[in-house]
Amino acid sequence: MATRAAIRDNIRKNIINQPDSANSDYTDADLNILIDIGIRRIAALSQYPRTFQEDQAVLNQQAYSFASDAMIIRYAYFGDKTKQNDLKKLRILNENELRELRPSWLSSNVNDSGEPDTLLLYSRTQYYLSPATDSTNSASGKKVYISYVNYPADLSGDSSSPVIATVYHDLVPYKVGEFCFLGKLNNPDRAKLLKEMFMEEYKRLEISATQEVQDLHLSWGSYDDMDNEFASEVIPT
């Protein structure tokens, strides 16, 4: 497991060839920022780390807020998880898809409420339930459960380690090097090579990363292996 200090040292010595931080185009603070960005790029690509959000359903309420750290929505469910066979998977749609399927989706008339079957990705901060919940489906315990990839927090210090799968820690320097050579070091060819090296190594490690997460009793998903109807979605900006 790599620490921020070890990642930064690797970048200086093996990627940008500027081991002396006092005589470098990039200060430690500069590289720390790029390391955090690189971790977020890998998090989005690998769809990890993950967590759950849950929201109590409110009578005839359509709009709800995503968790502030939500990056990618994987799956959504509705029901009371304390009751047997009550949880149901929700479709995840964008507005164009939902308006074709249910033209009256925006109706707030109580007669149009019922049991939700769809989660609408409306904006970066907001989702809608369709239909809105009626009195039966807004009872205490009836909740929306959202499985999502969460936005990794910036590393807090040099002893901190990335929250992405451990096998990907050594790939962070490649991604940061790409940023450096596209920036102050101004060598697009070198940046392209590092990007290619990153993707080649990422694909080679993907099976190991999958096994690592499975060993932690988590589920590893990708855009390619999900059912189209319930595919994970990037939250719209």
C-alpha atoms as an extended CHARMM CRD file, in Angstrom:
* protein
*
       237  EXT
         1         1  MET       CA              0.0000000000        0.0000000000        0.0000000000  PROA      1               0.0000000000
         2         2  ALA       CA              1.6120000000        3.2480000000       -1.1670000000  PROA      2               0.0000000000
         3         3  THR       CA              1.6030000000        6.4620000000        0.8500000000  PROA      3               0.0000000000
         4         4  ARG       CA              1.4270000000        9.9340000000       -0.6730000000  PROA      4               0.0000000000
         5         5  ALA       CA              5.0980000000       10.4670000000        0.1570000000  PROA      5               0.0000000000
         6         6  ALA       CA              6.0960000000        7.2400000000       -1.6150000000  PROA      6               0.0000000000
         7         7  ILE       CA              3.9710000000        8.0760000000       -4.6610000000  PROA      7               0.0000000000
         8         8  ARG       CA              5.4800000000       11.5520000000       -4.8820000000  PROA      8               0.0000000000
         9         9  ASP       CA              9.0010000000       10.1570000000       -4.5480000000  PROA      9               0.0000000000
        10        10  ASN       CA              8.2890000000        7.6430000000       -7.3110000000  PROA      10              0.0000000000
        11        11  ILE       CA              7.0470000000       10.4460000000       -9.5700000000  PROA      11              0.0000000000
        12        12  ARG       CA             10.1640000000       12.5410000000       -9.0020000000  PROA      12              0.0000000000
        13        13  LYS       CA             12.6930000000        9.7360000000       -9.4230000000  PROA      13              0.0000000000
        14        14  ASN       CA             11.1330000000        7.5150000000      -12.0570000000  PROA      14              0.0000000000
        15        15  ILE       CA              8.6610000000        9.5880000000      -14.0500000000  PROA      15              0.0000000000
        16        16  ILE       CA              9.7230000000       13.2310000000      -14.3310000000  PROA      16              0.0000000000
        17        17  ASN       CA             13.3900000000       12.7160000000      -13.3660000000  PROA      17              0.0000000000
        18        18  GLN       CA             13.4900000000       15.6390000000      -10.9320000000  PROA      18              0.0000000000
        19        19  PRO       CA             14.4520000000       14.0180000000       -7.6030000000  PROA      19              0.0000000000
        20        20  ASP       CA             15.4250000000       17.2790000000       -5.9380000000  PROA      20              0.0000000000
        21        21  SER       CA             12.2440000000       19.0870000000       -4.8820000000  PROA      21              0.0000000000
        22        22  ALA       CA             14.2300000000       22.3110000000       -4.3850000000  PROA      22              0.0000000000
        23        23  ASN       CA             15.1870000000       22.3310000000       -8.0560000000  PROA      23              0.0000000000
        24        24  SER       CA             12.0510000000       21.0820000000       -9.7270000000  PROA      24              0.0000000000
        25        25  ASP       CA              9.3390000000       22.4320000000      -11.9790000000  PROA      25              0.0000000000
        26        26  TYR       CA              6.8410000000       21.0110000000       -9.4960000000  PROA      26              0.0000000000
        27        27  THR       CA              6.7970000000       21.6430000000       -5.7620000000  PROA      27              0.0000000000
        28        28  ASP       CA              5.6000000000       18.9670000000       -3.3670000000  PROA      28              0.0000000000
        29        29  ALA       CA              2.3520000000       20.9120000000       -3.0270000000  PROA      29              0.0000000000
        30        30  ASP       CA              1.9200000000       20.8980000000       -6.8080000000  PROA      30              0.0000000000
        31        31  LEU       CA              2.4300000000       17.1530000000       -6.9980000000  PROA      31              0.0000000000
        32        32  ASN       CA              0.0950000000       16.5550000000       -4.0500000000  PROA      32              0.0000000000
        33        33  ILE       CA             -2.7100000000       18.2650000000       -5.9750000000  PROA      33              0.0000000000
        34        34  LEU       CA             -1.9890000000       16.2060000000       -9.0880000000  PROA      34              0.0000000000
        35        35  ILE       CA             -1.8530000000       13.0000000000       -7.0290000000  PROA      35              0.0000000000
        36        36  ASP       CA             -5.3540000000       13.7000000000       -5.7130000000  PROA      36              0.0000000000
        37        37  ILE       CA             -6.5890000000       14.3360000000       -9.2640000000  PROA      37              0.0000000000
        38        38  GLY       CA             -4.9620000000       11.1190000000      -10.4650000000  PROA      38              0.0000000000
        39        39  ILE       CA             -6.6400000000        9.1260000000       -7.7030000000  PROA      39              0.0000000000
        40        40  ARG       CA            -10.0240000000       10.5490000000       -8.6850000000  PROA      40              0.0000000000
        41        41  ARG       CA             -9.4450000000        9.5990000000      -12.3390000000  PROA      41              0.0000000000
        42        42  ILE       CA             -8.6490000000        6.0200000000      -11.3350000000  PROA      42              0.0000000000
        43        43  ALA       CA            -11.6660000000        5.9580000000       -8.9930000000  PROA      43              0.0000000000
        44        44  ALA       CA            -13.9700000000        6.9450000000      -11.8520000000  PROA      44              0.0000000000
        45        45  LEU       CA            -12.3880000000        4.4110000000      -14.2130000000  PROA      45              0.0000000000
        46        46  SER       CA            -12.4610000000        1.5160000000      -11.7530000000  PROA      46              0.0000000000
        47        47  GLN       CA            -15.7620000000        2.5020000000      -10.0960000000  PROA      47              0.0000000000
        48        48  TYR       CA            -14.3010000000        2.2260000000       -6.6210000000  PROA      48              0.0000000000
        49        49  PRO       CA            -14.5540000000        3.2110000000       -3.7330000000  PROA      49              0.0000000000
        50        50  ARG       CA            -18.2710000000        2.6130000000       -3.2400000000  PROA      50              0.0000000000
        51        51  THR       CA            -20.8830000000        3.2370000000       -0.6170000000  PROA      51              0.0000000000
        52        52  PHE       CA            -24.6450000000        3.4580000000       -0.1050000000  PROA      52              0.0000000000
        53        53  GLN       CA            -27.0330000000        6.3650000000        0.3510000000  PROA      53              0.0000000000
        54        54  GLU       CA            -30.5000000000        5.8480000000        1.7900000000  PROA      54              0.0000000000
        55        55  ASP       CA            -33.4150000000        8.3000000000        1.8520000000  PROA      55              0.0000000000
        56        56  GLN       CA            -36.7430000000        7.8850000000        3.5780000000  PROA      56              0.0000000000
        57        57  ALA       CA            -39.5780000000        8.2520000000        1.0650000000  PROA      57              0.0000000000
        58        58  VAL       CA            -41.8050000000       11.2930000000        1.6110000000  PROA      58              0.0000000000
        59        59  LEU       CA            -45.4750000000       11.3240000000        0.6020000000  PROA      59              0.0000000000
        60        60  ASN       CA            -45.9150000000       12.6190000000       -2.9780000000  PROA      60              0.0000000000
        61        61  GLN       CA            -42.3630000000       14.0530000000       -3.0270000000  PROA      61              0.0000000000
        62        62  GLN       CA            -40.5340000000       13.7380000000       -6.3370000000  PROA      62              0.0000000000
        63        63  ALA       CA            -37.1590000000       15.4310000000       -5.8230000000  PROA      63              0.0000000000
        64        64  TYR       CA            -34.4090000000       14.2240000000       -3.4940000000  PROA      64              0.0000000000
        65        65  SER       CA            -30.7320000000       15.1030000000       -3.0830000000  PROA      65              0.0000000000
        66        66  PHE       CA            -27.7450000000       12.9550000000       -3.9370000000  PROA      66              0.0000000000
        67        67  ALA       CA            -25.0150000000       12.5360000000       -1.3570000000  PROA      67              0.0000000000
        68        68  SER       CA            -22.4890000000       15.3460000000       -1.7580000000  PROA      68              0.0000000000
        69        69  ASP       CA            -19.6640000000       12.9170000000       -2.6050000000  PROA      69              0.0000000000
        70        70  ALA       CA            -21.5610000000       10.9220000000       -5.2610000000  PROA      70              0.0000000000
        71        71  MET       CA            -19.5670000000       10.5170000000       -8.4690000000  PROA      71              0.0000000000
        72        72  ILE       CA            -21.2420000000        7.6560000000      -10.3700000000  PROA      72              0.0000000000
        73        73  ILE       CA            -24.5790000000        6.0220000000       -9.6170000000  PROA      73              0.0000000000
        74        74  ARG       CA            -24.4010000000        2.2360000000       -9.9630000000  PROA      74              0.0000000000
        75        75  TYR       CA            -27.7670000000        0.8680000000       -8.8380000000  PROA      75              0.0000000000
        76        76  ALA       CA            -30.8950000000        2.0480000000       -7.0300000000  PROA      76              0.0000000000
        77        77  TYR       CA            -33.4900000000        0.1420000000       -5.0150000000  PROA      77              0.0000000000
        78        78  PHE       CA            -36.7650000000        0.9510000000       -3.2830000000  PROA      78              0.0000000000
        79        79  GLY       CA            -38.5450000000       -0.6490000000       -0.3590000000  PROA      79              0.0000000000
        80        80  ASP       CA            -38.2160000000       -1.6100000000        3.2870000000  PROA      80              0.0000000000
        81        81  LYS       CA            -35.0920000000       -3.7270000000        3.7350000000  PROA      81              0.0000000000
        82        82  THR       CA            -36.3490000000       -5.0430000000        7.0790000000  PROA      82              0.0000000000
        83        83  LYS       CA            -39.2170000000       -6.8250000000        5.2950000000  PROA      83              0.0000000000
        84        84  GLN       CA            -38.7330000000      -10.0020000000        3.2930000000  PROA      84              0.0000000000
        85        85  ASN       CA            -38.7070000000       -9.5550000000       -0.5020000000  PROA      85              0.0000000000
        86        86  ASP       CA            -39.7490000000       -5.9090000000       -0.2450000000  PROA      86              0.0000000000
        87        87  LEU       CA            -36.7530000000       -4.3070000000       -1.9730000000  PROA      87              0.0000000000
        88        88  LYS       CA            -37.0690000000       -3.7840000000       -5.7230000000  PROA      88              0.0000000000
        89        89  LYS       CA            -34.4880000000       -2.5430000000       -8.2100000000  PROA      89              0.0000000000
        90        90  LEU       CA            -35.2560000000        0.8250000000       -9.8070000000  PROA      90              0.0000000000
        91        91  ARG       CA            -34.5800000000        1.7120000000      -13.4230000000  PROA      91              0.0000000000
        92        92  ILE       CA            -32.0720000000        4.5360000000      -13.7580000000  PROA      92              0.0000000000
        93        93  LEU       CA            -32.9970000000        6.8920000000      -16.6050000000  PROA      93              0.0000000000
        94        94  ASN       CA            -32.2080000000       10.3680000000      -17.8520000000  PROA      94              0.0000000000
        95        95  GLU       CA            -34.9380000000       12.9230000000      -18.5340000000  PROA      95              0.0000000000
        96        96  ASN       CA            -35.2130000000       12.1810000000      -22.2650000000  PROA      96              0.0000000000
        97        97  GLU       CA            -35.7470000000        8.4910000000      -21.5770000000  PROA      97              0.0000000000
        98        98  LEU       CA            -38.2850000000        9.0680000000      -18.8110000000  PROA      98              0.0000000000
        99        99  ARG       CA            -40.4000000000       11.5830000000      -20.6880000000  PROA      99              0.0000000000
       100       100  GLU       CA            -40.7520000000        9.0920000000      -23.5480000000  PROA      100             0.0000000000
       101       101  LEU       CA            -41.7040000000        6.3340000000      -21.1620000000  PROA      101             0.0000000000
       102       102  ARG       CA            -43.9270000000        8.4390000000      -18.8880000000  PROA      102             0.0000000000
       103       103  PRO       CA            -44.9060000000       11.8300000000      -20.3740000000  PROA      103             0.0000000000
       104       104  SER       CA            -46.6600000000       12.8740000000      -17.1440000000  PROA      104             0.0000000000
       105       105  TRP       CA            -43.6390000000       12.0720000000      -14.9410000000  PROA      105             0.0000000000
       106       106  LEU       CA            -43.5460000000       15.6300000000      -13.5590000000  PROA      106             0.0000000000
       107       107  SER       CA            -47.1530000000       15.5120000000      -12.3350000000  PROA      107             0.0000000000
       108       108  SER       CA            -47.5800000000       16.2800000000       -8.6300000000  PROA      108             0.0000000000
       109       109  ASN       CA            -51.2120000000       15.1620000000       -8.5650000000  PROA      109             0.0000000000
       110       110  VAL       CA            -51.7170000000       12.7240000000       -5.7130000000  PROA      110             0.0000000000
       111       111  ASN       CA            -53.6400000000       10.3940000000       -8.0340000000  PROA      111             0.0000000000
       112       112  ASP       CA            -50.4720000000        9.8840000000      -10.0760000000  PROA      112             0.0000000000
       113       113  SER       CA            -48.4540000000        8.7120000000       -7.0740000000  PROA      113             0.0000000000
       114       114  GLY       CA            -47.7800000000        5.0600000000       -6.2910000000  PROA      114             0.0000000000
       115       115  GLU       CA            -44.8190000000        2.6970000000       -5.9650000000  PROA      115             0.0000000000
       116       116  PRO       CA            -41.6660000000        4.0960000000       -7.6170000000  PROA      116             0.0000000000
       117       117  ASP       CA            -40.1050000000        2.0210000000      -10.3670000000  PROA      117             0.0000000000
       118       118  THR       CA            -37.6950000000        4.6170000000      -11.7870000000  PROA      118             0.0000000000
       119       119  LEU       CA            -34.9460000000        6.9090000000      -10.5590000000  PROA      119             0.0000000000
       120       120  LEU       CA            -34.3590000000        9.9370000000      -12.7690000000  PROA      120             0.0000000000
       121       121  LEU       CA            -30.8420000000       11.3790000000      -12.8770000000  PROA      121             0.0000000000
       122       122  TYR       CA            -31.8800000000       14.9990000000      -13.0000000000  PROA      122             0.0000000000
       123       123  SER       CA            -28.7530000000       16.9680000000      -12.0850000000  PROA      123             0.0000000000
       124       124  ARG       CA            -25.4260000000       16.7610000000      -10.2830000000  PROA      124             0.0000000000
       125       125  THR       CA            -27.1770000000       17.2130000000       -6.9510000000  PROA      125             0.0000000000
       126       126  GLN       CA            -30.7170000000       15.9510000000       -7.4630000000  PROA      126             0.0000000000
       127       127  TYR       CA            -32.6880000000       12.8680000000       -8.4530000000  PROA      127             0.0000000000
       128       128  TYR       CA            -36.4190000000       12.2690000000       -8.9350000000  PROA      128             0.0000000000
       129       129  LEU       CA            -38.5590000000        9.2670000000       -8.0430000000  PROA      129             0.0000000000
       130       130  SER       CA            -41.1520000000        8.2480000000      -10.5940000000  PROA      130             0.0000000000
       131       131  PRO       CA            -43.8950000000        7.9180000000       -9.7210000000  PROA      131             0.0000000000
       132       132  ALA       CA            -43.8030000000        9.8560000000       -6.4540000000  PROA      132             0.0000000000
       133       133  THR       CA            -44.7130000000        7.7350000000       -3.4520000000  PROA      133             0.0000000000
       134       134  ASP       CA            -48.2840000000        7.3470000000       -2.2420000000  PROA      134             0.0000000000
       135       135  SER       CA            -49.2040000000        6.8740000000        1.4270000000  PROA      135             0.0000000000
       136       136  THR       CA            -48.4400000000        3.1320000000        1.3880000000  PROA      136             0.0000000000
       137       137  ASN       CA            -45.0190000000        3.6290000000       -0.1750000000  PROA      137             0.0000000000
       138       138  SER       CA            -44.0100000000        6.5380000000        2.0470000000  PROA      138             0.0000000000
       139       139  ALA       CA            -44.6020000000        4.6690000000        5.3100000000  PROA      139             0.0000000000
       140       140  SER       CA            -41.7760000000        4.6200000000        7.8310000000  PROA      140             0.0000000000
       141       141  GLY       CA            -39.0160000000        2.3110000000        6.5880000000  PROA      141             0.0000000000
       142       142  LYS       CA            -39.8260000000        2.7220000000        2.8870000000  PROA      142             0.0000000000
       143       143  LYS       CA            -36.5670000000        4.0790000000        1.5110000000  PROA      143             0.0000000000
       144       144  VAL       CA            -34.5290000000        4.6910000000       -1.6030000000  PROA      144             0.0000000000
       145       145  TYR       CA            -31.1610000000        2.9110000000       -1.5150000000  PROA      145             0.0000000000
       146       146  ILE       CA            -28.5050000000        4.1200000000       -3.9250000000  PROA      146             0.0000000000
       147       147  SER       CA            -25.2390000000        2.3130000000       -4.5660000000  PROA      147             0.0000000000
       148       148  TYR       CA            -22.7040000000        4.8240000000       -5.8260000000  PROA      148             0.0000000000
       149       149  VAL       CA            -19.0270000000        5.4540000000       -6.4680000000  PROA      149             0.0000000000
       150       150  ASN       CA            -17.9870000000        8.1310000000       -4.0300000000  PROA      150             0.0000000000
       151       151  TYR       CA            -15.6520000000       11.0040000000       -4.7870000000  PROA      151             0.0000000000
       152       152  PRO       CA            -12.3670000000       10.2520000000       -2.9740000000  PROA      152             0.0000000000
       153       153  ALA       CA            -11.3520000000       12.8700000000       -0.4330000000  PROA      153             0.0000000000
       154       154  ASP       CA             -7.9630000000       14.5150000000       -0.8890000000  PROA      154             0.0000000000
       155       155  LEU       CA             -5.1630000000       12.6980000000        0.9080000000  PROA      155             0.0000000000
       156       156  SER       CA             -4.7480000000       14.3330000000        4.2960000000  PROA      156             0.0000000000
       157       157  GLY       CA             -0.9960000000       13.8940000000        4.7070000000  PROA      157             0.0000000000
       158       158  ASP       CA              2.1610000000       12.1820000000        3.4710000000  PROA      158             0.0000000000
       159       159  SER       CA              1.3600000000        9.0170000000        5.4270000000  PROA      159             0.0000000000
       160       160  SER       CA             -2.1100000000        8.7310000000        3.8640000000  PROA      160             0.0000000000
       161       161  SER       CA             -2.8380000000        6.1120000000        1.1890000000  PROA      161             0.0000000000
       162       162  PRO       CA             -5.3090000000        6.2080000000       -1.7330000000  PROA      162             0.0000000000
       163       163  VAL       CA             -8.7210000000        4.6030000000       -1.1690000000  PROA      163             0.0000000000
       164       164  ILE       CA             -8.6660000000        3.0040000000       -4.6320000000  PROA      164             0.0000000000
       165       165  ALA       CA             -7.8330000000       -0.7090000000       -4.9630000000  PROA      165             0.0000000000
       166       166  THR       CA             -4.2980000000       -1.3230000000       -3.6850000000  PROA      166             0.0000000000
       167       167  VAL       CA             -3.1010000000       -2.8380000000       -6.9640000000  PROA      167             0.0000000000
       168       168  TYR       CA             -3.7520000000        0.5140000000       -8.6380000000  PROA      168             0.0000000000
       169       169  HSD       CA             -1.6280000000        2.5670000000       -6.2260000000  PROA      169             0.0000000000
       170       170  ASP       CA              1.4660000000        2.1770000000       -8.3690000000  PROA      170             0.0000000000
       171       171  LEU       CA             -0.4310000000        3.5270000000      -11.3900000000  PROA      171             0.0000000000
       172       172  VAL       CA             -0.9620000000        6.9580000000       -9.8370000000  PROA      172             0.0000000000
       173       173  PRO       CA              2.5630000000        8.1300000000      -10.8520000000  PROA      173             0.0000000000
       174       174  TYR       CA              1.8160000000        7.3320000000      -14.5110000000  PROA      174             0.0000000000
       175       175  LYS       CA             -1.2960000000        9.4810000000      -14.4280000000  PROA      175             0.0000000000
       176       176  VAL       CA              0.4570000000       12.3300000000      -12.6010000000  PROA      176             0.0000000000
       177       177  GLY       CA              3.3720000000       12.1180000000      -15.0230000000  PROA      177             0.0000000000
       178       178  GLU       CA              0.9240000000       12.5150000000      -17.8990000000  PROA      178             0.0000000000
       179       179  PHE       CA             -0.3680000000       15.7140000000      -16.2770000000  PROA      179             0.0000000000
       180       180  CYS       CA              3.1760000000       17.0150000000      -15.7240000000  PROA      180             0.0000000000
       181       181  PHE       CA              4.2860000000       16.4560000000      -19.3070000000  PROA      181             0.0000000000
       182       182  LEU       CA              1.1180000000       18.0820000000      -20.6030000000  PROA      182             0.0000000000
       183       183  GLY       CA              1.8220000000       21.0030000000      -18.2600000000  PROA      183             0.0000000000
       184       184  LYS       CA              5.0780000000       22.6690000000      -17.2650000000  PROA      184             0.0000000000
       185       185  LEU       CA              7.3070000000       19.9610000000      -18.7380000000  PROA      185             0.0000000000
       186       186  ASN       CA              5.6260000000       20.4850000000      -22.1280000000  PROA      186             0.0000000000
       187       187  ASN       CA              6.2840000000       17.1340000000      -23.7510000000  PROA      187             0.0000000000
       188       188  PRO       CA              3.0460000000       15.8480000000      -25.3210000000  PROA      188             0.0000000000
       189       189  ASP       CA              4.7490000000       12.7730000000      -26.7700000000  PROA      189             0.0000000000
       190       190  ARG       CA              5.9710000000       11.7110000000      -23.3420000000  PROA      190             0.0000000000
       191       191  ALA       CA              2.5060000000       12.4130000000      -21.9120000000  PROA      191             0.0000000000
       192       192  LYS       CA              0.9240000000       10.2030000000      -24.5920000000  PROA      192             0.0000000000
       193       193  LEU       CA              3.3760000000        7.3900000000      -23.8330000000  PROA      193             0.0000000000
       194       194  LEU       CA              2.5880000000        7.5570000000      -20.1120000000  PROA      194             0.0000000000
       195       195  LYS       CA             -1.1360000000        7.5030000000      -20.8460000000  PROA      195             0.0000000000
       196       196  GLU       CA             -0.6860000000        4.3910000000      -22.9850000000  PROA      196             0.0000000000
       197       197  MET       CA              1.4820000000        2.7510000000      -20.3200000000  PROA      197             0.0000000000
       198       198  PHE       CA             -1.1480000000        3.5560000000      -17.6980000000  PROA      198             0.0000000000
       199       199  MET       CA             -3.9930000000        1.9800000000      -19.6930000000  PROA      199             0.0000000000
       200       200  GLU       CA             -1.9400000000       -1.1040000000      -20.5830000000  PROA      200             0.0000000000
       201       201  GLU       CA             -1.0450000000       -1.6920000000      -16.9490000000  PROA      201             0.0000000000
       202       202  TYR       CA             -4.5590000000       -0.8630000000      -15.7600000000  PROA      202             0.0000000000
       203       203  LYS       CA             -6.0680000000       -3.5260000000      -18.0130000000  PROA      203             0.0000000000
       204       204  ARG       CA             -3.4500000000       -6.0510000000      -16.9250000000  PROA      204             0.0000000000
       205       205  LEU       CA             -4.2480000000       -5.4300000000      -13.2520000000  PROA      205             0.0000000000
       206       206  GLU       CA             -8.0260000000       -5.2950000000      -13.6420000000  PROA      206             0.0000000000
       207       207  ILE       CA             -8.5670000000       -8.9770000000      -12.7880000000  PROA      207             0.0000000000
       208       208  SER       CA             -6.3990000000       -8.6380000000       -9.6790000000  PROA      208             0.0000000000
       209       209  ALA       CA             -8.3260000000       -5.5590000000       -8.6100000000  PROA      209             0.0000000000
       210       210  THR       CA            -11.5980000000       -7.3990000000       -9.0980000000  PROA      210             0.0000000000
       211       211  GLN       CA            -10.4140000000      -10.2600000000       -6.9180000000  PROA      211             0.0000000000
       212       212  GLU       CA             -9.1490000000       -7.8490000000       -4.2790000000  PROA      212             0.0000000000
       213       213  VAL       CA            -12.5510000000       -6.2140000000       -3.9290000000  PROA      213             0.0000000000
       214       214  GLN       CA            -14.3830000000       -9.5560000000       -4.0050000000  PROA      214             0.0000000000
       215       215  ASP       CA            -12.1960000000      -10.6990000000       -1.1430000000  PROA      215             0.0000000000
       216       216  LEU       CA            -13.5580000000       -7.7350000000        0.8010000000  PROA      216             0.0000000000
       217       217  HSD       CA            -17.0970000000       -8.9850000000        0.0410000000  PROA      217             0.0000000000
       218       218  LEU       CA            -17.8010000000       -6.1150000000       -2.3130000000  PROA      218             0.0000000000
       219       219  SER       CA            -19.0680000000       -6.2450000000       -5.8830000000  PROA      219             0.0000000000
       220       220  TRP       CA            -16.8440000000       -4.9910000000       -8.6800000000  PROA      220             0.0000000000
       221       221  GLY       CA            -18.7090000000       -3.6470000000      -11.7260000000  PROA      221             0.0000000000
       222       222  SER       CA            -17.8980000000       -2.0730000000      -15.0260000000  PROA      222             0.0000000000
       223       223  TYR       CA            -19.8810000000       -0.4870000000      -17.8080000000  PROA      223             0.0000000000
       224       224  ASP       CA            -19.3420000000       -3.5920000000      -19.9410000000  PROA      224             0.0000000000
       225       225  ASP       CA            -20.7800000000       -6.2150000000      -17.6080000000  PROA      225             0.0000000000
       226       226  MET       CA            -23.9260000000       -4.4780000000      -16.3700000000  PROA      226             0.0000000000
       227       227  ASP       CA            -27.4000000000       -5.0590000000      -17.7040000000  PROA      227             0.0000000000
       228       228  ASN       CA            -28.3110000000       -2.2210000000      -20.0680000000  PROA      228             0.0000000000
       229       229  GLU       CA            -31.5920000000       -1.6060000000      -18.2700000000  PROA      229             0.0000000000
       230       230  PHE       CA            -29.8790000000       -0.9700000000      -14.9710000000  PROA      230             0.0000000000
       231       231  ALA       CA            -26.4760000000        0.2490000000      -16.0900000000  PROA      231             0.0000000000
       232       232  SER       CA            -24.5290000000        2.5770000000      -13.8080000000  PROA      232             0.0000000000
       233       233  GLU       CA            -24.7360000000        6.2320000000      -14.6700000000  PROA      233             0.0000000000
       234       234  VAL       CA            -22.4980000000        9.2430000000      -14.4130000000  PROA      234             0.0000000000
       235       235  ILE       CA            -24.3740000000       11.9830000000      -12.5890000000  PROA      235             0.0000000000
       236       236  PRO       CA            -25.1400000000       14.8170000000      -15.0240000000  PROA      236             0.0000000000
       237       237  THR       CA            -23.4100000000       18.1280000000      -14.4300000000  PROA      237             0.0000000000
